[in-house]
Amino acid sequence: MNEISDREQLNHFLREYQLESVFHKQLLPQLSLFRVDPGEPICVQGEQAHVLYVLVKGKVKIYTTTAEGKTLILSFKTPLEVIGEIEYVREMENLNSVEAVSTVWLIGVQHRLLKKYSSDYAPFLQFLLETLTKKFTLKSNSLSFNLMHPVEVRLASYLLSVSFDESDSLMKGQLGSDQLLDAANLIGTSYRHLNRVIGQMCADGLIERSKGYIVVKDREGLAVLARGNIYE
C-alpha cells in the first residue's frame, strides 16, 4: 500500500462521491490518499485497526479465516464502500481480511483524528449509520449464499467478481491456475471438486484452461449461471 501525495486527485475523489460534506472541514486536510496493487492486503483479520478507509476506485475482496486456517469469501466490493467502520466504532481489531483485486484507490483517515473532529459531527455519523445498515443486510445475504447455492453457482460468481472490474482495463477475465486452491477455500469447497466443476464449465464453453490461466470465454453465460454475480 502506497500513500500518494496528490491533493488534486484526492479532492477529485471527494467531489466525485460528495464526501466533502461528510467529513468535518478541519478533518479534510488530514485525509490521505492510498493506492494498492492487486493482491496486496488492506486489512488483515485480527490485527489492530487504526485507519478508516473509503474505497473510491477499484475492487476489493473481503474474506474471513477460521481458527483451523480455512478461509471463506464474504463479498467483493466496489466504490463507494467504507472499510473498517465497525472497527472504528468498537475500537477493536479487524474482523475480516480485505485484499485488493484490481488496482485500488482509498481515502484514509486515522481513528484518532476521527475521534477528535467527528465523534459528534452529524453528517459523518449519518454516513456511518447508512453504511452499517447496508453492510449488515448484504453480509446476511452473502453468508447464506455459500450455504444455499451449489459450487458451480459460487464458482461462476467468484470468477466474474475476481476477473473483471469496469474501472480497471487490465483485468482481462482470467484467473491464474496457481490461485485455484485459494479459490476453493474461499468459496467453501474441496480442490478436487472445484476441478470437476471447472472441467464441466470448460465442456459447456463457459471457460477454458490456457497457459496457466482459467480464461472466461462466455461472460454472459457465467452471469446467468451466477444469478446476477451474487458475491457482489
Protein backbone atom coordinates (compact mmCIF):
# COMPACT_ATOMS: atom_id res chain seq x y z
CA MET A 1 0.00 0.00 0.00
CA ASN A 2 1.47 3.31 -1.10
CA GLU A 3 0.46 6.74 0.17
CA ILE A 4 0.10 9.11 -2.77
CA SER A 5 0.83 12.81 -2.27
CA ASP A 6 -1.62 14.14 -4.85
CA ARG A 7 -4.04 16.62 -3.31
CA GLU A 8 -5.71 17.31 -6.65
CA GLN A 9 -6.55 13.63 -7.12
CA LEU A 10 -7.78 13.36 -3.54
CA ASN A 11 -10.05 16.37 -3.99
CA HIS A 12 -11.35 14.87 -7.23
CA PHE A 13 -12.48 11.74 -5.38
CA LEU A 14 -14.04 13.82 -2.62
CA ARG A 15 -16.07 15.76 -5.16
CA GLU A 16 -16.96 12.71 -7.23
CA TYR A 17 -18.60 10.96 -4.27
CA GLN A 18 -19.78 14.11 -2.49
CA LEU A 19 -17.63 13.32 0.55
CA GLU A 20 -16.60 16.91 1.29
CA SER A 21 -19.75 17.37 3.35
CA VAL A 22 -19.30 14.04 5.16
CA PHE A 23 -16.00 14.93 6.82
CA HIS A 24 -15.61 17.89 9.17
CA LYS A 25 -13.84 20.81 7.46
CA GLN A 26 -10.99 20.62 9.97
CA LEU A 27 -10.53 16.95 9.07
CA LEU A 28 -10.32 17.42 5.29
CA PRO A 29 -6.61 18.49 5.29
CA GLN A 30 -5.83 15.38 7.39
CA LEU A 31 -7.16 12.89 4.82
CA SER A 32 -4.67 10.65 2.98
CA LEU A 33 -4.82 9.01 -0.43
CA PHE A 34 -3.56 5.43 -0.94
CA ARG A 35 -3.02 3.21 -3.96
CA VAL A 36 -2.99 -0.57 -3.51
CA ASP A 37 -1.83 -3.05 -6.15
CA PRO A 38 -3.78 -6.24 -6.97
CA GLY A 39 -3.19 -8.97 -4.40
CA GLU A 40 -1.98 -6.58 -1.70
CA PRO A 41 -3.67 -6.64 1.72
CA ILE A 42 -5.54 -3.61 3.00
CA CYS A 43 -6.62 -5.07 6.34
CA VAL A 44 -5.57 -8.33 7.99
CA GLN A 45 -8.00 -10.18 10.22
CA GLY A 46 -7.02 -9.99 13.90
CA GLU A 47 -4.67 -7.01 13.56
CA GLN A 48 -5.49 -3.82 15.42
CA ALA A 49 -7.20 -1.24 13.21
CA HIS A 50 -6.01 2.36 13.22
CA VAL A 51 -7.32 3.75 9.93
CA LEU A 52 -10.77 4.01 8.39
CA TYR A 53 -10.71 3.69 4.60
CA VAL A 54 -13.15 4.78 1.91
CA LEU A 55 -12.87 2.81 -1.32
CA VAL A 56 -13.12 5.28 -4.23
CA LYS A 57 -11.77 3.23 -7.15
CA GLY A 58 -11.18 -0.45 -7.89
CA LYS A 59 -12.41 -3.70 -6.39
CA VAL A 60 -11.59 -5.45 -3.10
CA LYS A 61 -12.18 -8.95 -1.76
CA ILE A 62 -13.38 -9.47 1.81
CA TYR A 63 -12.86 -12.85 3.46
CA THR A 64 -12.65 -14.45 6.87
CA THR A 65 -10.30 -17.12 8.22
CA THR A 66 -11.25 -19.75 10.82
CA ALA A 67 -9.09 -20.89 13.73
CA GLU A 68 -8.27 -24.00 11.66
CA GLY A 69 -6.87 -21.85 8.87
CA LYS A 70 -9.75 -22.25 6.42
CA THR A 71 -10.82 -19.15 4.53
CA LEU A 72 -14.27 -18.22 3.29
CA ILE A 73 -15.16 -15.42 0.94
CA LEU A 74 -17.73 -12.94 2.21
CA SER A 75 -18.05 -10.47 -0.67
CA PHE A 76 -16.43 -8.28 -3.30
CA LYS A 77 -16.83 -4.52 -3.02
CA THR A 78 -16.61 -1.61 -5.44
CA PRO A 79 -16.99 2.14 -4.74
CA LEU A 80 -18.38 3.70 -2.76
CA GLU A 81 -17.53 1.47 0.20
CA VAL A 82 -16.22 2.05 3.72
CA ILE A 83 -13.62 -0.34 5.16
CA GLY A 84 -13.17 -0.51 8.91
CA GLU A 85 -16.17 1.40 10.25
CA ILE A 86 -17.13 -1.35 12.70
CA GLU A 87 -13.58 -1.49 13.98
CA TYR A 88 -13.58 2.29 14.39
CA VAL A 89 -16.84 2.39 16.32
CA ARG A 90 -15.94 -0.52 18.60
CA GLU A 91 -12.20 0.24 18.86
CA MET A 92 -11.32 -3.34 18.03
CA GLU A 93 -9.11 -5.46 15.79
CA ASN A 94 -10.03 -6.19 12.17
CA LEU A 95 -12.98 -8.57 11.87
CA ASN A 96 -12.04 -9.74 8.38
CA SER A 97 -9.24 -9.53 5.86
CA VAL A 98 -9.54 -7.18 2.89
CA GLU A 99 -7.41 -7.55 -0.24
CA ALA A 100 -7.18 -5.58 -3.48
CA VAL A 101 -8.45 -7.47 -6.53
CA SER A 102 -7.70 -4.72 -9.04
CA THR A 103 -5.66 -1.55 -8.58
CA VAL A 104 -7.42 0.17 -5.69
CA TRP A 105 -7.59 3.79 -4.55
CA LEU A 106 -8.54 4.58 -0.96
CA ILE A 107 -9.08 7.67 1.12
CA GLY A 108 -7.81 7.01 4.63
CA VAL A 109 -8.21 8.80 7.94
CA GLN A 110 -6.67 7.95 11.31
CA HIS A 111 -9.09 6.84 14.04
CA ARG A 112 -7.61 9.35 16.47
CA LEU A 113 -8.44 12.21 14.09
CA LEU A 114 -11.98 10.94 13.58
CA LYS A 115 -12.45 10.84 17.34
CA LYS A 116 -11.15 14.38 17.62
CA TYR A 117 -13.16 16.02 14.85
CA SER A 118 -16.14 13.77 14.05
CA SER A 119 -17.31 11.95 17.18
CA ASP A 120 -20.35 14.25 17.34
CA TYR A 121 -20.40 15.51 13.74
CA ALA A 122 -23.90 14.68 12.44
CA PRO A 123 -23.11 14.30 8.68
CA PHE A 124 -20.35 11.79 9.38
CA LEU A 125 -22.43 9.85 11.92
CA GLN A 126 -25.31 9.67 9.43
CA PHE A 127 -22.89 8.41 6.78
CA LEU A 128 -21.67 5.69 9.17
CA LEU A 129 -25.23 4.67 10.06
CA GLU A 130 -26.22 4.29 6.41
CA THR A 131 -23.05 2.33 5.69
CA LEU A 132 -23.51 -0.07 8.60
CA THR A 133 -27.16 -0.85 7.93
CA LYS A 134 -26.44 -1.55 4.27
CA LYS A 135 -23.45 -3.72 5.15
CA PHE A 136 -25.32 -5.90 7.64
CA THR A 137 -28.03 -6.61 5.07
CA LEU A 138 -25.51 -7.54 2.39
CA LYS A 139 -23.46 -9.66 4.81
CA SER A 140 -26.50 -11.71 5.72
CA ASN A 141 -27.14 -12.37 2.04
CA SER A 142 -23.52 -13.29 1.29
CA LEU A 143 -23.23 -15.72 4.20
CA SER A 144 -26.38 -17.54 3.11
CA PHE A 145 -25.03 -17.65 -0.45
CA ASN A 146 -22.33 -20.21 0.42
CA LEU A 147 -24.88 -22.37 2.24
CA MET A 148 -27.74 -22.24 -0.25
CA HIS A 149 -26.09 -22.38 -3.70
CA PRO A 150 -24.17 -25.20 -5.40
CA VAL A 151 -20.46 -24.93 -6.18
CA GLU A 152 -20.97 -24.15 -9.87
CA VAL A 153 -23.03 -21.06 -8.97
CA ARG A 154 -20.46 -19.93 -6.40
CA LEU A 155 -17.57 -20.50 -8.81
CA ALA A 156 -19.29 -18.60 -11.62
CA SER A 157 -19.88 -15.67 -9.29
CA TYR A 158 -16.30 -15.83 -7.99
CA LEU A 159 -14.81 -15.86 -11.49
CA LEU A 160 -16.86 -12.86 -12.55
CA SER A 161 -16.03 -10.97 -9.36
CA VAL A 162 -12.29 -11.61 -9.35
CA SER A 163 -11.69 -11.42 -13.11
CA PHE A 164 -13.50 -8.24 -14.11
CA ASP A 165 -13.55 -4.66 -12.89
CA GLU A 166 -15.04 -1.97 -15.09
CA SER A 167 -12.61 0.61 -13.66
CA ASP A 168 -9.50 -1.47 -14.48
CA SER A 169 -8.90 -2.34 -18.14
CA LEU A 170 -6.00 -4.62 -17.17
CA MET A 171 -8.41 -7.20 -15.77
CA LYS A 172 -8.98 -9.41 -18.81
CA GLY A 173 -11.28 -12.09 -17.44
CA GLN A 174 -8.73 -14.62 -16.28
CA LEU A 175 -7.61 -16.33 -13.07
CA GLY A 176 -4.19 -17.88 -12.51
CA SER A 177 -4.23 -21.65 -12.08
CA ASP A 178 -1.98 -21.19 -9.06
CA GLN A 179 -4.89 -19.39 -7.37
CA LEU A 180 -7.32 -22.32 -7.61
CA LEU A 181 -6.57 -23.71 -4.15
CA ASP A 182 -7.25 -20.28 -2.69
CA ALA A 183 -10.43 -20.08 -4.77
CA ALA A 184 -11.60 -23.47 -3.46
CA ASN A 185 -11.09 -22.35 0.13
CA LEU A 186 -12.76 -19.01 -0.43
CA ILE A 187 -15.93 -20.44 -1.97
CA GLY A 188 -16.09 -23.30 0.53
CA THR A 189 -15.36 -26.47 -1.46
CA SER A 190 -12.58 -29.00 -1.99
CA TYR A 191 -9.86 -28.53 -4.58
CA ARG A 192 -10.82 -31.85 -6.21
CA HIS A 193 -14.48 -30.90 -6.55
CA LEU A 194 -13.54 -27.45 -7.83
CA ASN A 195 -11.56 -29.05 -10.64
CA ARG A 196 -14.53 -31.26 -11.55
CA VAL A 197 -16.75 -28.18 -11.81
CA ILE A 198 -14.10 -26.36 -13.87
CA GLY A 199 -13.99 -29.33 -16.23
CA GLN A 200 -17.74 -29.16 -16.72
CA MET A 201 -17.63 -25.39 -17.30
CA CYS A 202 -14.94 -25.95 -19.94
CA ALA A 203 -17.10 -28.57 -21.61
CA ASP A 204 -20.01 -26.12 -21.60
CA GLY A 205 -17.88 -23.45 -23.28
CA LEU A 206 -18.05 -21.00 -20.37
CA ILE A 207 -14.32 -21.04 -19.58
CA GLU A 208 -11.12 -22.67 -20.79
CA ARG A 209 -7.74 -23.61 -19.37
CA SER A 210 -4.96 -21.80 -21.22
CA LYS A 211 -1.26 -21.42 -20.39
CA GLY A 212 -1.61 -21.44 -16.62
CA TYR A 213 -4.88 -19.50 -16.51
CA ILE A 214 -8.59 -20.06 -16.33
CA VAL A 215 -9.97 -17.77 -19.03
CA VAL A 216 -13.59 -16.64 -19.18
CA LYS A 217 -14.98 -17.32 -22.66
CA ASP A 218 -18.69 -16.63 -22.12
CA ARG A 219 -19.15 -13.82 -19.61
CA GLU A 220 -22.89 -13.61 -20.19
CA GLY A 221 -23.29 -17.34 -19.73
CA LEU A 222 -21.38 -17.18 -16.43
CA ALA A 223 -23.57 -14.28 -15.29
CA VAL A 224 -26.69 -16.34 -15.97
CA LEU A 225 -25.24 -19.26 -14.02
CA ALA A 226 -24.12 -16.93 -11.20
CA ARG A 227 -27.63 -15.46 -10.96
CA GLY A 228 -26.53 -11.87 -11.07
CA ASN A 229 -22.99 -12.17 -9.69
CA ILE A 230 -24.26 -12.71 -6.15
CA TYR A 231 -20.93 -12.23 -4.33
CA GLU A 232 -21.17 -8.53 -5.17
